[in-house]
Amino acid sequence: GDSVTQMEGPVTLSEEAFLTINCTYTATGYPSLFWYVQYPGEGLQLLLKATKADDKGSNKGFEATYRKETTSFHLEKGSVQVSDSAVYFCALSDLVGSEKLVFGKGTKLTVNP
Amino acid sequence: GAGVSQTPSNKVTEKGKYVELRCDPISGHTALYWYRQSLGQGPEFLIYFQGTGAADDSGLPNDRFFAVRPEGSVSTLKIQRTERGDSAVYLCASSLIGQGDGELFFGEGSRLTVL
């Protein structure tokens, strides 16, 4: 079945450092790919998405590019802030018209001032 | 309310007891999902409602788990004869019908602890 593998955390960075969180997937079809973020004390929320190969999703300075050849969707940010401290989840949806998502285990990011 | 509301936020029960968890989705959202998140894991799909009917319940782990959405809005997840392995955070999410673009709006979850 479909699955998502993301780098294990926790990840601890200093403010203004470069961030990469790796995500790879296995899917039978051509899935849509997502990054969700969970800030402390809040519910999960969509950070960015890409629906086809070579698409780049971006939001709040974060970017991820849908790489079909490497089945990857790595999350990057050039300069992290303390407010980016959260748990980040990579996810996929293999069904058109559905939000039935398969999630990775999550990566906890802590950014220190 | 403005967002997805889940109650209770925390529930502690004893093994063998019956539990109900409630979800109030965003007004106007006809699709409603339940996910379960165990410690150190990502959310796992349980069941999906489109309106009042369960469109996909393939994620329910066994027949002790049941969910309803009688009027197409509020949903209740019901767990019978709870077991310690049911301890997890139960997440509810909603979305607009037919959007299919992966944007789910999640509640903060109900943390269930079975002693």
mmCIF file of C-alpha atoms in Angstrom:
data_model
loop_
_atom_site.group_PDB
_atom_site.id
_atom_site.type_symbol
_atom_site.label_atom_id
_atom_site.label_comp_id
_atom_site.label_asym_id
_atom_site.label_seq_id
_atom_site.Cartn_x
_atom_site.Cartn_y
_atom_site.Cartn_z
ATOM 1 C CA GLY A 1 0.000 0.000 0.000
ATOM 2 C CA ASP A 2 0.846 3.658 -0.067
ATOM 3 C CA SER A 3 3.374 4.925 2.459
ATOM 4 C CA VAL A 4 5.350 8.007 3.412
ATOM 5 C CA THR A 5 8.786 8.021 5.010
ATOM 6 C CA GLN A 6 10.217 11.177 6.492
ATOM 7 C CA MET A 7 13.435 11.874 8.315
ATOM 8 C CA GLU A 8 13.371 11.172 11.997
ATOM 9 C CA GLY A 9 13.688 13.992 14.416
ATOM 10 C CA PRO A 10 13.982 15.827 16.480
ATOM 11 C CA VAL A 11 15.747 18.518 14.517
ATOM 12 C CA THR A 12 17.253 21.435 16.413
ATOM 13 C CA LEU A 13 18.498 24.516 14.572
ATOM 14 C CA SER A 14 19.576 28.016 15.366
ATOM 15 C CA GLU A 15 17.570 30.940 14.062
ATOM 16 C CA GLU A 16 18.372 31.828 10.416
ATOM 17 C CA ALA A 17 19.749 28.356 9.683
ATOM 18 C CA PHE A 18 18.777 26.428 6.537
ATOM 19 C CA LEU A 19 16.198 23.686 6.972
ATOM 20 C CA THR A 20 15.673 20.485 5.021
ATOM 21 C CA ILE A 21 13.263 17.752 6.091
ATOM 22 C CA ASN A 22 13.401 14.762 3.780
ATOM 23 C CA CYS A 23 10.266 12.956 2.630
ATOM 24 C CA THR A 24 9.945 10.027 0.237
ATOM 25 C CA TYR A 25 6.836 8.146 -0.741
ATOM 26 C CA THR A 26 5.547 4.921 -2.213
ATOM 27 C CA ALA A 27 2.305 4.997 -4.153
ATOM 28 C CA THR A 28 0.616 2.943 -6.841
ATOM 29 C CA GLY A 29 -0.724 5.898 -8.807
ATOM 30 C CA TYR A 30 0.160 9.554 -9.170
ATOM 31 C CA PRO A 31 -0.493 11.009 -5.758
ATOM 32 C CA SER A 32 -0.867 14.544 -4.587
ATOM 33 C CA LEU A 33 1.714 15.479 -1.957
ATOM 34 C CA PHE A 34 1.366 17.672 1.104
ATOM 35 C CA TRP A 35 3.181 19.096 4.072
ATOM 36 C CA TYR A 36 1.109 19.681 7.185
ATOM 37 C CA VAL A 37 2.363 21.493 10.278
ATOM 38 C CA GLN A 38 1.277 21.263 13.893
ATOM 39 C CA TYR A 39 2.249 24.190 16.092
ATOM 40 C CA PRO A 40 2.253 23.659 19.864
ATOM 41 C CA GLY A 41 -1.285 23.536 21.233
ATOM 42 C CA GLU A 42 -2.896 23.743 17.790
ATOM 43 C CA GLY A 43 -4.445 21.393 15.267
ATOM 44 C CA LEU A 44 -2.735 20.208 12.110
ATOM 45 C CA GLN A 45 -2.856 22.697 9.260
ATOM 46 C CA LEU A 46 -1.898 22.528 5.620
ATOM 47 C CA LEU A 47 1.441 24.198 4.914
ATOM 48 C CA LEU A 48 1.831 23.527 1.193
ATOM 49 C CA LYS A 49 0.949 21.050 -1.522
ATOM 50 C CA ALA A 50 1.834 19.857 -5.034
ATOM 51 C CA THR A 51 -0.466 17.855 -7.247
ATOM 52 C CA LYS A 52 1.772 16.741 -10.120
ATOM 53 C CA ALA A 53 5.365 16.052 -10.986
ATOM 54 C CA ASP A 54 7.745 19.038 -10.951
ATOM 55 C CA ASP A 55 5.198 21.229 -9.204
ATOM 56 C CA LYS A 56 6.614 23.368 -6.420
ATOM 57 C CA GLY A 57 4.490 24.149 -3.403
ATOM 58 C CA SER A 58 5.376 27.175 -1.307
ATOM 59 C CA ASN A 59 4.063 29.035 1.710
ATOM 60 C CA LYS A 60 5.512 31.119 4.564
ATOM 61 C CA GLY A 61 9.013 30.815 3.081
ATOM 62 C CA PHE A 62 8.815 27.013 2.925
ATOM 63 C CA GLU A 63 9.138 25.170 -0.384
ATOM 64 C CA ALA A 64 8.878 21.596 -1.598
ATOM 65 C CA THR A 65 9.177 20.204 -5.125
ATOM 66 C CA TYR A 66 7.357 17.081 -6.317
ATOM 67 C CA ARG A 67 10.106 14.835 -7.722
ATOM 68 C CA LYS A 68 8.580 11.822 -9.431
ATOM 69 C CA GLU A 69 11.921 10.347 -10.484
ATOM 70 C CA THR A 70 13.115 10.152 -6.889
ATOM 71 C CA THR A 71 9.617 9.838 -5.337
ATOM 72 C CA SER A 72 10.487 12.680 -3.003
ATOM 73 C CA PHE A 73 8.946 15.871 -1.626
ATOM 74 C CA HIS A 74 11.589 17.409 0.627
ATOM 75 C CA LEU A 75 10.669 20.462 2.683
ATOM 76 C CA GLU A 76 13.109 23.390 2.682
ATOM 77 C CA LYS A 77 13.365 26.841 4.172
ATOM 78 C CA GLY A 78 16.286 29.161 3.713
ATOM 79 C CA SER A 79 16.182 30.893 7.084
ATOM 80 C CA VAL A 80 14.153 29.465 9.945
ATOM 81 C CA GLN A 81 12.643 31.472 12.773
ATOM 82 C CA VAL A 82 11.809 30.556 16.344
ATOM 83 C CA SER A 83 8.136 30.670 15.349
ATOM 84 C CA ASP A 84 8.731 27.763 12.926
ATOM 85 C CA SER A 85 9.156 25.406 15.863
ATOM 86 C CA ALA A 86 6.526 22.727 15.280
ATOM 87 C CA VAL A 87 5.967 19.167 14.112
ATOM 88 C CA TYR A 88 5.971 18.738 10.327
ATOM 89 C CA PHE A 89 4.131 15.908 8.582
ATOM 90 C CA CYS A 90 4.558 14.815 4.989
ATOM 91 C CA ALA A 91 1.447 13.224 3.467
ATOM 92 C CA LEU A 92 0.012 11.914 0.218
ATOM 93 C CA SER A 93 -3.407 11.375 -1.283
ATOM 94 C CA ASP A 94 -3.804 8.780 -3.978
ATOM 95 C CA LEU A 95 -7.506 9.285 -4.605
ATOM 96 C CA VAL A 96 -8.889 12.007 -6.821
ATOM 97 C CA GLY A 97 -11.471 14.065 -5.006
ATOM 98 C CA SER A 98 -10.582 12.729 -1.582
ATOM 99 C CA GLU A 99 -8.735 13.969 1.446
ATOM 100 C CA LYS A 100 -7.981 10.439 2.616
ATOM 101 C CA LEU A 101 -4.365 11.096 3.477
ATOM 102 C CA VAL A 102 -1.445 8.822 4.312
ATOM 103 C CA PHE A 103 0.902 10.579 6.717
ATOM 104 C CA GLY A 104 4.520 10.160 7.658
ATOM 105 C CA LYS A 105 5.498 9.907 11.316
ATOM 106 C CA GLY A 106 6.291 13.586 11.666
ATOM 107 C CA THR A 107 9.478 15.508 12.345
ATOM 108 C CA LYS A 108 9.741 17.786 15.338
ATOM 109 C CA LEU A 109 11.636 20.998 14.660
ATOM 110 C CA THR A 110 12.956 23.244 17.407
ATOM 111 C CA VAL A 111 14.496 26.574 16.472
ATOM 112 C CA ASN A 112 16.570 28.307 19.131
ATOM 113 C CA PRO A 113 17.169 32.056 19.206
ATOM 114 C CA GLY B 1 -17.604 28.201 15.596
ATOM 115 C CA ALA B 2 -14.738 29.241 13.396
ATOM 116 C CA GLY B 3 -12.857 25.964 13.458
ATOM 117 C CA VAL B 4 -13.314 22.247 14.034
ATOM 118 C CA SER B 5 -14.279 21.605 17.626
ATOM 119 C CA GLN B 6 -13.652 18.322 19.420
ATOM 120 C CA THR B 7 -14.851 17.240 22.841
ATOM 121 C CA PRO B 8 -13.672 16.115 25.250
ATOM 122 C CA SER B 9 -10.114 17.283 24.857
ATOM 123 C CA ASN B 10 -9.008 14.599 27.302
ATOM 124 C CA LYS B 11 -10.697 11.376 28.330
ATOM 125 C CA VAL B 12 -9.379 8.829 30.807
ATOM 126 C CA THR B 13 -11.290 5.584 31.060
ATOM 127 C CA GLU B 14 -10.863 2.058 32.294
ATOM 128 C CA LYS B 15 -10.368 -0.975 30.127
ATOM 129 C CA GLY B 16 -13.698 -2.392 29.000
ATOM 130 C CA LYS B 17 -15.639 0.871 29.206
ATOM 131 C CA TYR B 18 -17.568 2.597 26.430
ATOM 132 C CA VAL B 19 -16.393 5.967 25.090
ATOM 133 C CA GLU B 20 -17.880 8.615 22.811
ATOM 134 C CA LEU B 21 -15.852 11.361 21.157
ATOM 135 C CA ARG B 22 -17.602 14.271 19.498
ATOM 136 C CA CYS B 23 -16.628 16.399 16.514
ATOM 137 C CA ASP B 24 -18.285 19.631 15.363
ATOM 138 C CA PRO B 25 -16.946 20.513 11.897
ATOM 139 C CA ILE B 26 -16.642 23.888 10.231
ATOM 140 C CA SER B 27 -20.053 25.148 9.188
ATOM 141 C CA GLY B 28 -20.782 24.267 5.567
ATOM 142 C CA HIS B 29 -18.164 21.521 5.332
ATOM 143 C CA THR B 30 -19.913 18.379 4.147
ATOM 144 C CA ALA B 31 -16.893 16.071 4.285
ATOM 145 C CA LEU B 32 -15.752 14.862 7.709
ATOM 146 C CA TYR B 33 -12.825 12.605 8.556
ATOM 147 C CA TRP B 34 -11.647 10.795 11.667
ATOM 148 C CA TYR B 35 -7.968 9.975 12.114
ATOM 149 C CA ARG B 36 -6.100 8.370 14.988
ATOM 150 C CA GLN B 37 -2.625 9.407 16.065
ATOM 151 C CA SER B 38 -0.649 7.132 18.344
ATOM 152 C CA LEU B 39 2.415 8.359 20.194
ATOM 153 C CA GLY B 40 5.311 8.995 17.825
ATOM 154 C CA GLN B 41 3.244 8.232 14.743
ATOM 155 C CA GLY B 42 1.492 10.247 12.079
ATOM 156 C CA PRO B 43 -2.293 10.358 11.867
ATOM 157 C CA GLU B 44 -3.930 7.207 10.495
ATOM 158 C CA PHE B 45 -7.214 7.309 8.594
ATOM 159 C CA LEU B 46 -10.231 5.764 10.291
ATOM 160 C CA ILE B 47 -13.420 6.829 8.473
ATOM 161 C CA TYR B 48 -14.753 9.437 6.060
ATOM 162 C CA PHE B 49 -18.267 10.874 5.839
ATOM 163 C CA GLN B 50 -19.762 12.659 2.881
ATOM 164 C CA GLY B 51 -22.913 14.172 4.295
ATOM 165 C CA THR B 52 -24.650 11.683 6.575
ATOM 166 C CA GLY B 53 -23.217 8.509 5.105
ATOM 167 C CA ALA B 54 -19.888 6.833 5.706
ATOM 168 C CA ALA B 55 -18.234 6.923 2.284
ATOM 169 C CA ASP B 56 -15.182 4.965 3.432
ATOM 170 C CA ASP B 57 -14.784 3.165 6.762
ATOM 171 C CA SER B 58 -11.867 1.001 5.712
ATOM 172 C CA GLY B 59 -9.606 2.395 8.435
ATOM 173 C CA LEU B 60 -11.711 1.330 11.410
ATOM 174 C CA PRO B 61 -9.544 -1.252 13.177
ATOM 175 C CA ASN B 62 -12.356 -3.605 14.274
ATOM 176 C CA ASP B 63 -16.057 -3.743 15.066
ATOM 177 C CA ARG B 64 -15.580 -2.094 18.471
ATOM 178 C CA PHE B 65 -15.236 1.180 16.601
ATOM 179 C CA PHE B 66 -18.242 2.914 15.075
ATOM 180 C CA ALA B 67 -18.992 6.457 13.948
ATOM 181 C CA VAL B 68 -22.175 8.303 13.079
ATOM 182 C CA ARG B 69 -23.129 11.626 11.559
ATOM 183 C CA PRO B 70 -26.937 11.574 11.639
ATOM 184 C CA GLU B 71 -27.654 15.104 10.429
ATOM 185 C CA GLY B 72 -24.615 15.647 8.258
ATOM 186 C CA SER B 73 -22.883 17.959 10.695
ATOM 187 C CA VAL B 74 -21.753 16.781 14.139
ATOM 188 C CA SER B 75 -20.143 13.352 14.248
ATOM 189 C CA THR B 76 -19.585 10.958 17.126
ATOM 190 C CA LEU B 77 -16.902 8.292 17.232
ATOM 191 C CA LYS B 78 -17.928 5.438 19.503
ATOM 192 C CA ILE B 79 -15.566 2.878 20.984
ATOM 193 C CA GLN B 80 -16.941 -0.157 22.799
ATOM 194 C CA ARG B 81 -15.078 -2.352 25.292
ATOM 195 C CA THR B 82 -12.027 -0.108 25.221
ATOM 196 C CA GLU B 83 -8.574 -1.656 25.314
ATOM 197 C CA ARG B 84 -5.245 -0.157 26.389
ATOM 198 C CA GLY B 85 -4.137 -0.199 22.753
ATOM 199 C CA ASP B 86 -6.926 2.259 21.919
ATOM 200 C CA SER B 87 -5.033 4.986 23.782
ATOM 201 C CA ALA B 88 -4.246 7.696 21.237
ATOM 202 C CA VAL B 89 -5.241 11.153 20.079
ATOM 203 C CA TYR B 90 -8.361 10.992 17.923
ATOM 204 C CA LEU B 91 -8.406 13.738 15.312
ATOM 205 C CA CYS B 92 -11.382 15.048 13.423
ATOM 206 C CA ALA B 93 -11.094 17.066 10.224
ATOM 207 C CA SER B 94 -13.500 18.589 7.750
ATOM 208 C CA SER B 95 -13.368 19.917 4.200
ATOM 209 C CA LEU B 96 -15.580 21.356 1.490
ATOM 210 C CA ILE B 97 -17.392 18.821 -0.642
ATOM 211 C CA GLY B 98 -15.734 17.918 -3.888
ATOM 212 C CA GLN B 99 -12.677 20.021 -3.247
ATOM 213 C CA GLY B 100 -10.357 17.040 -3.246
ATOM 214 C CA ASP B 101 -7.250 19.156 -2.987
ATOM 215 C CA GLY B 102 -6.032 17.723 0.286
ATOM 216 C CA GLU B 103 -6.818 20.666 2.507
ATOM 217 C CA LEU B 104 -8.258 19.272 5.650
ATOM 218 C CA PHE B 105 -9.100 21.484 8.597
ATOM 219 C CA PHE B 106 -8.231 19.647 11.786
ATOM 220 C CA GLY B 107 -9.452 20.000 15.324
ATOM 221 C CA GLU B 108 -7.058 19.838 18.247
ATOM 222 C CA GLY B 109 -7.998 16.266 18.954
ATOM 223 C CA SER B 110 -9.378 14.196 21.803
ATOM 224 C CA ARG B 111 -6.694 12.437 23.821
ATOM 225 C CA LEU B 112 -7.990 9.060 25.003
ATOM 226 C CA THR B 113 -6.182 7.173 27.746
ATOM 227 C CA VAL B 114 -7.337 3.662 28.597
ATOM 228 C CA LEU B 115 -6.041 2.434 31.935
#
